[in-house]
Coordinates of C-alpha atoms in Angstrom, one line a residue:
X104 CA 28.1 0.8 1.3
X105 CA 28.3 4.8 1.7
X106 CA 29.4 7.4 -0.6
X107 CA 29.9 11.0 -0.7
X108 CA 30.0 13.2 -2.9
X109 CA 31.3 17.3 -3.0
X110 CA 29.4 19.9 -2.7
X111 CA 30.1 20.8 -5.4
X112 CA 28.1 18.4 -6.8
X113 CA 25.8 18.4 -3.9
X114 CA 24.5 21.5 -3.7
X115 CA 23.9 20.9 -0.1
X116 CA 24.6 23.6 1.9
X117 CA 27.1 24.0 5.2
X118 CA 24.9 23.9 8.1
X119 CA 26.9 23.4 11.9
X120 CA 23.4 22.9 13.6
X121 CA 21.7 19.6 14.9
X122 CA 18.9 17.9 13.1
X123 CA 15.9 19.6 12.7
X124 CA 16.9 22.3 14.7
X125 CA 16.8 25.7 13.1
X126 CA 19.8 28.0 11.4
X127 CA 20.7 30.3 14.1
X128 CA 19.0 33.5 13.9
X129 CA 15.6 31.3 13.0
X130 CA 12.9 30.9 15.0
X131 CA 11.3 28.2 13.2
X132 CA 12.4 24.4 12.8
X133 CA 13.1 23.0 9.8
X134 CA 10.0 21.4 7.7
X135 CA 9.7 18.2 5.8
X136 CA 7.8 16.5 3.5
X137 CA 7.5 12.7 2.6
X138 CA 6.1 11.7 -1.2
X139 CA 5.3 8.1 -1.8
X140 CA 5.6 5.8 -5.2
X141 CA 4.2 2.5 -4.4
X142 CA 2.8 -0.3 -2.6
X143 CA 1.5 -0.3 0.9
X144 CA 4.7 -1.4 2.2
X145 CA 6.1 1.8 0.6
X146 CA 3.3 3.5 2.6
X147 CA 4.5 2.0 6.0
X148 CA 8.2 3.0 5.7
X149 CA 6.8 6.3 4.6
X150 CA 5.1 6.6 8.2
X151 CA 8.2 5.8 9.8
X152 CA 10.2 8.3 7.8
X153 CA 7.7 11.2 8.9
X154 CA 7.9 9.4 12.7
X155 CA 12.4 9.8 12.3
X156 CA 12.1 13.0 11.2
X157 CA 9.9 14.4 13.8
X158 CA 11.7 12.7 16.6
X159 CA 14.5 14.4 15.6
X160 CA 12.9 18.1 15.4
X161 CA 11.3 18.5 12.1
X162 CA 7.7 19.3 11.9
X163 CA 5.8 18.7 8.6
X164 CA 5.5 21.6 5.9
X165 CA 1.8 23.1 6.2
X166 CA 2.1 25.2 3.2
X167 CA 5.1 26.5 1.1
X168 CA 8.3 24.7 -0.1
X169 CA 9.5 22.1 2.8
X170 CA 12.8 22.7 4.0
X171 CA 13.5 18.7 3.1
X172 CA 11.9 16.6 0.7
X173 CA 12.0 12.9 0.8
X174 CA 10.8 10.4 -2.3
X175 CA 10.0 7.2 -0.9
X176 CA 11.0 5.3 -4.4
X177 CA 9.1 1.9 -6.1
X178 CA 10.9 0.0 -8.6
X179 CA 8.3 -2.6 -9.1
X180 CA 6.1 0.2 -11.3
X181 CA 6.4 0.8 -14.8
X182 CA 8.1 4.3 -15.7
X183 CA 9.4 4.5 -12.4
X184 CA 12.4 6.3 -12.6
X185 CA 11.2 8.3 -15.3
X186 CA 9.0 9.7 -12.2
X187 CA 11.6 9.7 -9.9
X188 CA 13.8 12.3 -12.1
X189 CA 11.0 14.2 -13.7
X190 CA 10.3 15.2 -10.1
X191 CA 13.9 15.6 -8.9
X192 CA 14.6 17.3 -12.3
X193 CA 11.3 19.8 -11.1
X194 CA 13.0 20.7 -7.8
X195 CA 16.3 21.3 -8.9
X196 CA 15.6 25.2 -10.0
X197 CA 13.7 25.0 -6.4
X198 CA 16.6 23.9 -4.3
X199 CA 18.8 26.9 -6.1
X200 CA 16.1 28.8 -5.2
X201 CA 16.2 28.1 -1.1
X202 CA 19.7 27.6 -0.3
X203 CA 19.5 25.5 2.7
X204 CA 16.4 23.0 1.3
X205 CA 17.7 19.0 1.6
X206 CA 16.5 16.4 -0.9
X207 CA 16.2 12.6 -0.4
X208 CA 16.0 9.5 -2.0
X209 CA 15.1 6.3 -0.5
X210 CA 13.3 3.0 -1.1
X211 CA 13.0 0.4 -3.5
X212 CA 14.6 2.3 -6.6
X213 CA 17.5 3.9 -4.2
X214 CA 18.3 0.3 -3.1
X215 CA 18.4 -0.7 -7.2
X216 CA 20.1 2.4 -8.4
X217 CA 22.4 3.6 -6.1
X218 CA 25.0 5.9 -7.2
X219 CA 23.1 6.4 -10.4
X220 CA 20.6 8.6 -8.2
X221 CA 23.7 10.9 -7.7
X222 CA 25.0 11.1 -11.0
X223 CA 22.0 11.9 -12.8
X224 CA 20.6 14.2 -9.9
X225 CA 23.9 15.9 -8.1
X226 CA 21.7 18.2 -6.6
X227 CA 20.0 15.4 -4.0
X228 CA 21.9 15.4 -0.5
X229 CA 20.9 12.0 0.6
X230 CA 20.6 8.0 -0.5
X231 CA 19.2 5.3 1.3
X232 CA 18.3 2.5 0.6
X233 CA 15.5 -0.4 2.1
X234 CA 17.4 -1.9 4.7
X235 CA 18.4 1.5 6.9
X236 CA 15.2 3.6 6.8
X237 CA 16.2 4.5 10.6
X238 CA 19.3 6.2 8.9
X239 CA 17.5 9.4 7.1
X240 CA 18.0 11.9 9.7
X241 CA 21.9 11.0 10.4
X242 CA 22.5 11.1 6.5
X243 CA 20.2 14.6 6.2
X244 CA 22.5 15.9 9.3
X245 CA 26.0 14.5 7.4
X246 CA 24.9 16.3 4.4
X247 CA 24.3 19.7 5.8
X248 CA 27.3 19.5 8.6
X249 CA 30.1 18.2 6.0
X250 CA 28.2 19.7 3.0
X251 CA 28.6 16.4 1.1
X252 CA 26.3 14.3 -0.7
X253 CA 25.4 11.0 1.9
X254 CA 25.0 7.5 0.1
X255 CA 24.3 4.9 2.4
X256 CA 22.9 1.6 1.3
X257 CA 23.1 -1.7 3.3
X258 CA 22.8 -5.0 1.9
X259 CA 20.6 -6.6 5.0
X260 CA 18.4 -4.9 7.6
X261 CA 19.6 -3.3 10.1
X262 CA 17.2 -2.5 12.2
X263 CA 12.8 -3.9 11.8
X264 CA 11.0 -1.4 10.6
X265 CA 8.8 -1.2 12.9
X266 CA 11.3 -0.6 16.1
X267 CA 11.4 3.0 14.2
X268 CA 9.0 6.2 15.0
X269 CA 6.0 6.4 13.3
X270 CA 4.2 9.5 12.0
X271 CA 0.7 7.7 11.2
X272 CA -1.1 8.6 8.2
X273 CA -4.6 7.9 10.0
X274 CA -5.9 8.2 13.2
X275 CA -8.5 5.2 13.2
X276 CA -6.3 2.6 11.4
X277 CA -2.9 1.1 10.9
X278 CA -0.5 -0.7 8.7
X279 CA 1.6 -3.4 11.0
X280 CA 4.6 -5.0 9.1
X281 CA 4.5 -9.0 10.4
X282 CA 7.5 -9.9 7.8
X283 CA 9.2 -8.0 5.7
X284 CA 11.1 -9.1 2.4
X285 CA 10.8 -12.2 0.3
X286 CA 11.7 -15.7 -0.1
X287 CA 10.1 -16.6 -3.7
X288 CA 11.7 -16.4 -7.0
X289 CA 9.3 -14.7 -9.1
X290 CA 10.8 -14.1 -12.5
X291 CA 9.1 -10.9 -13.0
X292 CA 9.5 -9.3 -9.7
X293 CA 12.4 -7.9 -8.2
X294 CA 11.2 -7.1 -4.7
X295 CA 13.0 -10.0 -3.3
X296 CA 17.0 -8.6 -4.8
X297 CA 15.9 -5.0 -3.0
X298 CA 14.3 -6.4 0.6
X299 CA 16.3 -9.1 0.8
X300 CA 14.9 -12.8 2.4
X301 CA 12.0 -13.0 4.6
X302 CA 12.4 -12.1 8.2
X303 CA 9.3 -12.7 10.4
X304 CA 8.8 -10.7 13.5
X305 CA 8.0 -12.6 16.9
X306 CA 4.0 -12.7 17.1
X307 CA 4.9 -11.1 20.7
X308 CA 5.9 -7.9 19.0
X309 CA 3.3 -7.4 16.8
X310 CA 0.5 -8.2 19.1
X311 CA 2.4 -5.7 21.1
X312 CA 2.0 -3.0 18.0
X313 CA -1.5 -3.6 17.4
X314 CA -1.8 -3.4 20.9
X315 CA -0.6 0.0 21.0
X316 CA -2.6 1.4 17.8
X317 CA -6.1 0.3 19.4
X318 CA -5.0 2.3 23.0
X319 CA -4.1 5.4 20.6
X320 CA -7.8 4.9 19.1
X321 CA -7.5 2.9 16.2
X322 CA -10.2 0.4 15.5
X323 CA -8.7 -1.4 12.0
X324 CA -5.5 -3.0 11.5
X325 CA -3.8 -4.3 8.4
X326 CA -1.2 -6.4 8.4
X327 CA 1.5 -6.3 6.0
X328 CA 4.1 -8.8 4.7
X329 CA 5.6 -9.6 1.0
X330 CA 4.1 -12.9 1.1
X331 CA 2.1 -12.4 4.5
X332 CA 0.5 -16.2 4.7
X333 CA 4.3 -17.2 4.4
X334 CA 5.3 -15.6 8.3
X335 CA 6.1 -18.2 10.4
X336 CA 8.9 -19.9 8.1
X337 CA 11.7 -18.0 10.1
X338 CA 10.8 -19.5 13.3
X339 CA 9.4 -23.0 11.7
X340 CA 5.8 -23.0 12.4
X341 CA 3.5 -23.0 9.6
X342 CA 0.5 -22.3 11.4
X343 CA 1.9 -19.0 12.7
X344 CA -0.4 -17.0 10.2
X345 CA -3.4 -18.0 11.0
X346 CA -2.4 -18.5 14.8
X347 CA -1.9 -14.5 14.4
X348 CA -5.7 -14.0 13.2
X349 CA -7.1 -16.0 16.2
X350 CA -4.9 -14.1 18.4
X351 CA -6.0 -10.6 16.8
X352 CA -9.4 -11.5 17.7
X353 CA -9.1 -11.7 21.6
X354 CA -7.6 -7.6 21.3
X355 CA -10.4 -5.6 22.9
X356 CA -11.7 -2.5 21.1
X357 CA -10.4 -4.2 17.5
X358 CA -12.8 -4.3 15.2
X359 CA -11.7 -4.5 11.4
X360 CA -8.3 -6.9 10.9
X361 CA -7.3 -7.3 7.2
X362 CA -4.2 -8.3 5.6
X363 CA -2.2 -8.1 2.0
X364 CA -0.9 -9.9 0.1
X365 CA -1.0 -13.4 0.8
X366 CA 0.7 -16.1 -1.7
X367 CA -1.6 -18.6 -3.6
X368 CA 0.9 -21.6 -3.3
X369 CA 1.1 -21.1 0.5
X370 CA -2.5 -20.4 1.4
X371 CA -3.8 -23.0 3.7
X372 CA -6.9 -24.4 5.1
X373 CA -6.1 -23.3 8.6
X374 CA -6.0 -19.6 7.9
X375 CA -9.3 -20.0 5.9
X376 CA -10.5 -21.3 8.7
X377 CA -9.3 -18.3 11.0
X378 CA -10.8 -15.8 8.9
X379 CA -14.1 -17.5 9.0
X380 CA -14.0 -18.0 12.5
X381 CA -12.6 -14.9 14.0
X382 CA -15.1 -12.2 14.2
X383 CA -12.9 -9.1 13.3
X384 CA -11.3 -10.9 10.4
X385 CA -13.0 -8.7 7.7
X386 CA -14.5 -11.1 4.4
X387 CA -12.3 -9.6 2.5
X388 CA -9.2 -11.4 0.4
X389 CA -6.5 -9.8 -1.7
X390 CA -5.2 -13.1 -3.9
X391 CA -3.1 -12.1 -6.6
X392 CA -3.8 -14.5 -9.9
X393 CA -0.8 -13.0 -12.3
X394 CA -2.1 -14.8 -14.6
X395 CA -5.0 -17.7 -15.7
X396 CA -2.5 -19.8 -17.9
X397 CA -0.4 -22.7 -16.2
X398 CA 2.5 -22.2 -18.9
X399 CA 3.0 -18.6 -18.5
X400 CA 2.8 -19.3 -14.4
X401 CA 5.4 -21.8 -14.9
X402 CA 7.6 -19.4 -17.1
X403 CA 6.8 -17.0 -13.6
X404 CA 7.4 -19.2 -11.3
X405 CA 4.4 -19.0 -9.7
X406 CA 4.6 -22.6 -7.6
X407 CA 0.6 -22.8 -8.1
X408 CA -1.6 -23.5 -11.1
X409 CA -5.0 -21.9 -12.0
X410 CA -6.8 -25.3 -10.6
X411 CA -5.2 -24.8 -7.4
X412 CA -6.3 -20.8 -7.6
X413 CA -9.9 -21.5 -8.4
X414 CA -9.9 -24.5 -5.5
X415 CA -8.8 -21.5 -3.1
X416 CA -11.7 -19.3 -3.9
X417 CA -14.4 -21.9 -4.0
X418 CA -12.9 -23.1 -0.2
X419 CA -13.0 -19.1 0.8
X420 CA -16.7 -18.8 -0.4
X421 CA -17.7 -21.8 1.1
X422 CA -16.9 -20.8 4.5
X423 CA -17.5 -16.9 4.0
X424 CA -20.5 -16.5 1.3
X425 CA -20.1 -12.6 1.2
X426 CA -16.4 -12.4 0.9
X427 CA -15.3 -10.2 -1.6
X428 CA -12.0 -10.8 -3.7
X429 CA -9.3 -8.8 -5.6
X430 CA -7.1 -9.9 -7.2
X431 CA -3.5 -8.8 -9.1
X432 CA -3.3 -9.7 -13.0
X433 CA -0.2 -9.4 -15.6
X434 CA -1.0 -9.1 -19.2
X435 CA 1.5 -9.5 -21.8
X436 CA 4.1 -11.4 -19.9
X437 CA 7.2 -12.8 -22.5
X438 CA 5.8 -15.3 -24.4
X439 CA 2.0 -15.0 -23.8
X440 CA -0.4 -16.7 -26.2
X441 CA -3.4 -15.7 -27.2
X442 CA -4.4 -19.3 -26.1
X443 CA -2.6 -17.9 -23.0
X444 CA -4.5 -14.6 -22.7
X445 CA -7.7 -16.4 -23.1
X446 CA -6.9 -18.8 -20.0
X447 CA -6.7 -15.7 -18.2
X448 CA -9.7 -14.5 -19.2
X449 CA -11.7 -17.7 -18.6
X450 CA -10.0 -18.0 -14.8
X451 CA -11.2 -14.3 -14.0
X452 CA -14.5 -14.7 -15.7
X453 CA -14.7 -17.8 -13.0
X454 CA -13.8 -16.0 -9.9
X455 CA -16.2 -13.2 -10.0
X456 CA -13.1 -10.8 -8.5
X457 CA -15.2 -7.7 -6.5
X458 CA -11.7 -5.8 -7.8
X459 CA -8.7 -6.4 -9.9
X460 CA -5.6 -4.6 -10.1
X461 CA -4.2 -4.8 -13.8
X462 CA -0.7 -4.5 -15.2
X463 CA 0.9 -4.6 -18.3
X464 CA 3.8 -6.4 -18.5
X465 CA 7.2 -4.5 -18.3
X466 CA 11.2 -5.2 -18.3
X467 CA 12.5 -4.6 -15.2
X468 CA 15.8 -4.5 -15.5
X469 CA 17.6 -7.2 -13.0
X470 CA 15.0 -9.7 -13.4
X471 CA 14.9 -13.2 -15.1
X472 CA 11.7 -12.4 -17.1
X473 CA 14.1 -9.1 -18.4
X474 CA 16.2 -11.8 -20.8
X475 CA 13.2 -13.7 -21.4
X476 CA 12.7 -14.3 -25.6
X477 CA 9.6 -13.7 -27.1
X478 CA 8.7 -10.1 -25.8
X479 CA 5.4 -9.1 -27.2
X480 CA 4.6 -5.7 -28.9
X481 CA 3.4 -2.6 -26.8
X482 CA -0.2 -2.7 -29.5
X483 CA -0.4 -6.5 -28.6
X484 CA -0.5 -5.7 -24.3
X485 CA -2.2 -3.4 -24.9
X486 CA -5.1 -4.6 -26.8
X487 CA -5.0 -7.5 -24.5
X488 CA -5.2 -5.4 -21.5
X489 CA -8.4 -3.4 -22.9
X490 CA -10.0 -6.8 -23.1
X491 CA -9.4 -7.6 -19.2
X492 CA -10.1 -4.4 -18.1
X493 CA -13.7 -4.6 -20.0
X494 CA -14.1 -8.1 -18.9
X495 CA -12.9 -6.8 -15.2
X496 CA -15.3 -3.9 -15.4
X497 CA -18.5 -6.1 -16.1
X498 CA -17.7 -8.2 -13.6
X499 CA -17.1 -5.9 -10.9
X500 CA -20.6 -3.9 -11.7
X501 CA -22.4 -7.3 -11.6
X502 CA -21.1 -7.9 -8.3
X503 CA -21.6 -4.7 -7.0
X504 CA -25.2 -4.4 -8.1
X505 CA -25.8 -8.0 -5.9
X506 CA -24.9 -5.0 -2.8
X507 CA -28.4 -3.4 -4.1
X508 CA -31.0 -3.4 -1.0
X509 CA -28.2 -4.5 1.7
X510 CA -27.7 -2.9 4.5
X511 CA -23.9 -2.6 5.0
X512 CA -21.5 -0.8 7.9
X513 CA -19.1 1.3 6.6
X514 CA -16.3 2.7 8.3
X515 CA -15.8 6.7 7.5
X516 CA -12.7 8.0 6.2
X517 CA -11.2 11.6 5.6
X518 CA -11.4 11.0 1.9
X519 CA -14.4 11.9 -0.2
X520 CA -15.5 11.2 -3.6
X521 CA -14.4 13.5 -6.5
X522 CA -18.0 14.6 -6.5
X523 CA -18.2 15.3 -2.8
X524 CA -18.7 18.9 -3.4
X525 CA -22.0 18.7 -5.5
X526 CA -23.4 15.6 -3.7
X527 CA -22.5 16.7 -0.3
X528 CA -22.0 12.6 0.1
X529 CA -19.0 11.2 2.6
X530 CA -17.3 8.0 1.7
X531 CA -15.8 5.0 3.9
X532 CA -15.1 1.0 3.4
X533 CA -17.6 -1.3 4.2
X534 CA -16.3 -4.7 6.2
X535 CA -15.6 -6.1 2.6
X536 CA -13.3 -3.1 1.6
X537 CA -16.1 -1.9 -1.0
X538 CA -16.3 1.9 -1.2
X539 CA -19.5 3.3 -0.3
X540 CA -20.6 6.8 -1.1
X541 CA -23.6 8.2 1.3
X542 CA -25.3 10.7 2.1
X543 CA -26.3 11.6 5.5
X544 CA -30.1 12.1 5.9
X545 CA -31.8 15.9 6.9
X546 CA -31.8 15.6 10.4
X547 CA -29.7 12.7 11.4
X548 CA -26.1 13.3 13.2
X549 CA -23.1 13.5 10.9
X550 CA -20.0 10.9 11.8
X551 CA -16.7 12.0 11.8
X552 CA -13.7 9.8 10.4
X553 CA -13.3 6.7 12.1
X554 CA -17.3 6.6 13.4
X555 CA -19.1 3.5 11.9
X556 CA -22.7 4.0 10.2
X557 CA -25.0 1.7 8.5
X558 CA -26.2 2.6 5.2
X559 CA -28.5 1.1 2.9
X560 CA -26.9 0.6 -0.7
X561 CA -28.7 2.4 -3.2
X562 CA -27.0 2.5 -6.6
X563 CA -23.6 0.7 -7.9
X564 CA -21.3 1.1 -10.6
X565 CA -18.2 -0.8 -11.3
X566 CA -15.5 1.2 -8.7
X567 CA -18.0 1.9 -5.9
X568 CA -21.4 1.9 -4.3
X569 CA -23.8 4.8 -3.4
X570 CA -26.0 4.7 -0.1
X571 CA -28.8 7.2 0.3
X572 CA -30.6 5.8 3.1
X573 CA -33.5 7.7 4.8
X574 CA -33.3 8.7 8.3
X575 CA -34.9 5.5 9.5
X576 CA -32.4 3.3 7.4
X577 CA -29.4 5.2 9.0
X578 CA -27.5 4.7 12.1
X579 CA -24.8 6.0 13.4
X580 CA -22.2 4.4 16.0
X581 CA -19.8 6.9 17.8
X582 CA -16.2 5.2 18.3
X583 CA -12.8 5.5 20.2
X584 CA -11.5 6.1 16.1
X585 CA -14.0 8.9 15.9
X586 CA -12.7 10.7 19.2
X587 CA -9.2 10.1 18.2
X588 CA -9.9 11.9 15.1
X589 CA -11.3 14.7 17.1
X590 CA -7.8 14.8 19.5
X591 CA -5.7 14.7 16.6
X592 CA -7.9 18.2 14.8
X593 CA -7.7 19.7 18.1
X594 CA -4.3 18.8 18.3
X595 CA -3.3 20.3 14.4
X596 CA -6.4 23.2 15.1
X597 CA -8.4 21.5 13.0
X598 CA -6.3 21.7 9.8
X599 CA -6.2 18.8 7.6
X600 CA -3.0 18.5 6.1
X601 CA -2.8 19.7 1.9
X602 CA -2.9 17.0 -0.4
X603 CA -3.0 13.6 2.1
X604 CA -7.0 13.4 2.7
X605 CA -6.2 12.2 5.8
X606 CA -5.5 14.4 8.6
X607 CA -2.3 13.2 8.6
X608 CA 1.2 15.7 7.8
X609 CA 3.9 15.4 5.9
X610 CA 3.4 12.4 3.8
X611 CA 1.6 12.8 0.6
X612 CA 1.3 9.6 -2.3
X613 CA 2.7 10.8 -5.5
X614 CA 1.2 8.3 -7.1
X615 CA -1.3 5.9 -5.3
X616 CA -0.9 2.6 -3.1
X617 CA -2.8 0.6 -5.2
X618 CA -3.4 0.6 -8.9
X619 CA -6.0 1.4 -9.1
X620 CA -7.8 2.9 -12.7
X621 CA -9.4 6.3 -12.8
X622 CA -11.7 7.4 -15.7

């Protein structure tokens, strides 16, 4: 469907000139700037946004209000058009400000909401929605040439996602989309009304991708799908997942290959069986439980019961001993027990997660758990979710204190702790996605983002570990990742772009890619 509206309503300005090209008279072209609400997915299609709108002239805003703003929107999270608008509603006095500034909305909530987006936010100059990410530019264009309003929103894909540009957010790892959309029927999840049914790249292509990211210096891959273990149903072969792993070990020069977020009722023995046996398969396994109780994953429709969960752990452990596992958990779903709630906590308490992401239940509107009877009160979730959350917390400090005395190999990232600045400590993942915290020793070479070096933990709290090794317990492994980082500073003279952490520019995370707690 496409809509326009007046600019009257609009407030986008009459512009004759190409995309991303400057007014006449300017000498500069036009900036941008991407935010991002969401999941990892939402991450990826924020990449290829960035990679459009450079391709078609823009360069990304290093400082000062960006001549376009795009929101890369989640409807999955709680509040999250309340975020959406607070932060339109911010710019709107902004855009009056800079006659000439574009807004955009796209993503999950733009594919639920539509013409809504308009109405309650007249001032935004462009709508799209999951399906036509590859549209943005042409819409940005048609808003400034026939200073209208642009509403375009497909009902299927149009084009993969990953046929688009791509403006990377890191130098010495990728996101590669294998499938994208979803053929469950999850009653509390509407991802599968806003991406439509699964469609599974050929393994071809994405070998092809990966393939690509390591000769541009990246040494970690992860590989992306709604229900990733799923890929293969398009093309009838049920082995296609784990077929994939194998095939991502024989890739020269990769070295770390992870992947999120697999499906319990779909998880076979075969891809177990790749992870263990493919070298740069990290031990590492994002397994979402929603929940411990078999009623309330009936009333889900989760096709798998907590036996069946618990079975898939003990088979993972048995084959990788030092694999660490997170996990995805809704409290307070219609319904819930406390007889429910305490299945929960029994099945967590049991599966020793290294990390769980925690979620209180929400309506979403458009979904069959929405109409359910028996919503609980907001004091009940929430009392039930400060008992998780302390039962998570234990857990995941036990576990992390077993890391005491190893000697791990983490990979460095641009990121540093909130206490960098006093502790003078770097950060990176280790191969089981921990985050470590070290420090390099007096004397010893400093890595830069993307270099590997092996630390000895020292301390461990519940959300990372600290390494402090001496200089004999520290070594340091130059990579390909590391001198990519170094191109891409020489590249941008050395400026790390405001806000991302990353080196990347023009894509920022307004809120982050997991859900993770802060304290």
């Amino acid at each position: 469907m496409s809509l326009t509206i007046p600019s009257s309503l609009s407030g986008a300005g009459p512009s004759p000139e190409a995309v991303g090209a400057p007014p006449s008279g300017a000498s500069k072209p036009r900036t941008y700037e991407v935010r991002t609400f969401g999941c990892q997915m939402n991450v990826h299609d924020s990449e290829r946004m960035a990679g459009l709108l450079e391709d078609a002239g823009y360069v990304p805003a290093e400082g000062g209000q960006a001549d376009v703003v795009v929101f890369n929107t989640c409807a999955v999270r709680e509040n999250a058009d309340n975020k959406l608008y607070g932060n339109l509603g911010i710019l709107a006095p902004v855009k009056a400000a800079n006659p000439g500034m574009q807004i955009a909305v796209g993503g999950c909530l733009a594919q639920k909401d539509r013409e809504t987006i308009l109405k309650k936010a007249p001032w935004v100059d462009a709508v799209f929605g999951t399906h036509n990410v590859g549209a943005l530019p042409a819409l940005l264009d048609r808003a400034r040439h026939n200073d209208e309003a642009q509403l375009e929103i497909l009902e299927s894909l149009d084009v993969f996602p990953s046929t688009l540009p791509t403006k990377r957010d890191s130098v010495y790892s990728g996101w590669v989309s294998i499938s994208v959309g979803c053929n469950n029927t999850c009653t509390f999840c509407i991802v599968p009304a806003l991406r439509g049914k699964e469609k599974d790249r050929r393994p071809g292509e994405i070998l092809a991708e990966i393939q690509a990211l390591v000769d541009d210096g990246a040494i970690e891959v992860t590989l992306l799908g709604q229900n990733v273990n799923s890929y293969g149903v398009e093309f009838g072969d049920r082995q296609a997942f784990s077929k994939l792993l194998r095939a991502c070990g024989d890739i020269q020069g990769l070295e770390r290959v992870r992947f999120t977020s697999p499906h319990p009722a779909a998880f076979t023995d075969d891809v177990i069986d790749a992870m263990a046996e493919t070298p740069n398969v990290m031990p590492q396994l994002h397994m979402p439980l929603q929940s411990g109780s078999d009623s309330i994953l009936r009333a889900m429709k989760r096709s798998y019961r907590s036996t069946k969960f618990l079975g898939i752990l003990d088979k993972v452990r048995e084959k990788i001993p030092h694999a660490a596992i997170s996990t995805d958990i809704i409290v307070g779903f219609p319904g819930e027990t406390e007889e429910d709630f305490q299945a929960t906590l029994d099945v967590v308490e049991q599966s020793r997660f290294a990390t769980a992401f925690t979620f209180q239940y929400s309506k979403r509107p458009g979904t069959p758990a929405a109409e359910l009877p028996d919503q609980l009160p907001k004091s009940v979730v929430q009392e039930r979710f400060e008992r998780l959350t302390a039962l998570q917390d234990r857990i995941a400090a036990e576990e992390n204190r077993k890391q005491l005395g190893r000697s791990v190999e983490v990979m460095v990232t641009a990121q540093s702790g909130r206490k960098a600045g006093e502790t003078h400590r770097l950060s990176g993942r280790s191969r089981d996605q921990r985050l470590v915290h070290f420090s390099v020793p007096d004397g010893a070479p400093a890595p830069r983002p993307g270099d590997l070096v092996t630390v000895t933990i020292t301390e461990a709290a519940s959300f990372h570990l600290i390494a402090d090794p001496t200089l004999e317990e520290y070594r340091l492994r130059r990579s390909r990742a590391g001198d990519a980082w170094d191109r891409s500073q020489a590249d941008s003279c050395g400026a790390p772009a405001p806000d991302s952490g990353t080196g990347a520019k023009g894509v920022s995370l307004g809120m982050p890619s997991l859900p993770v707690r802060t304290r």
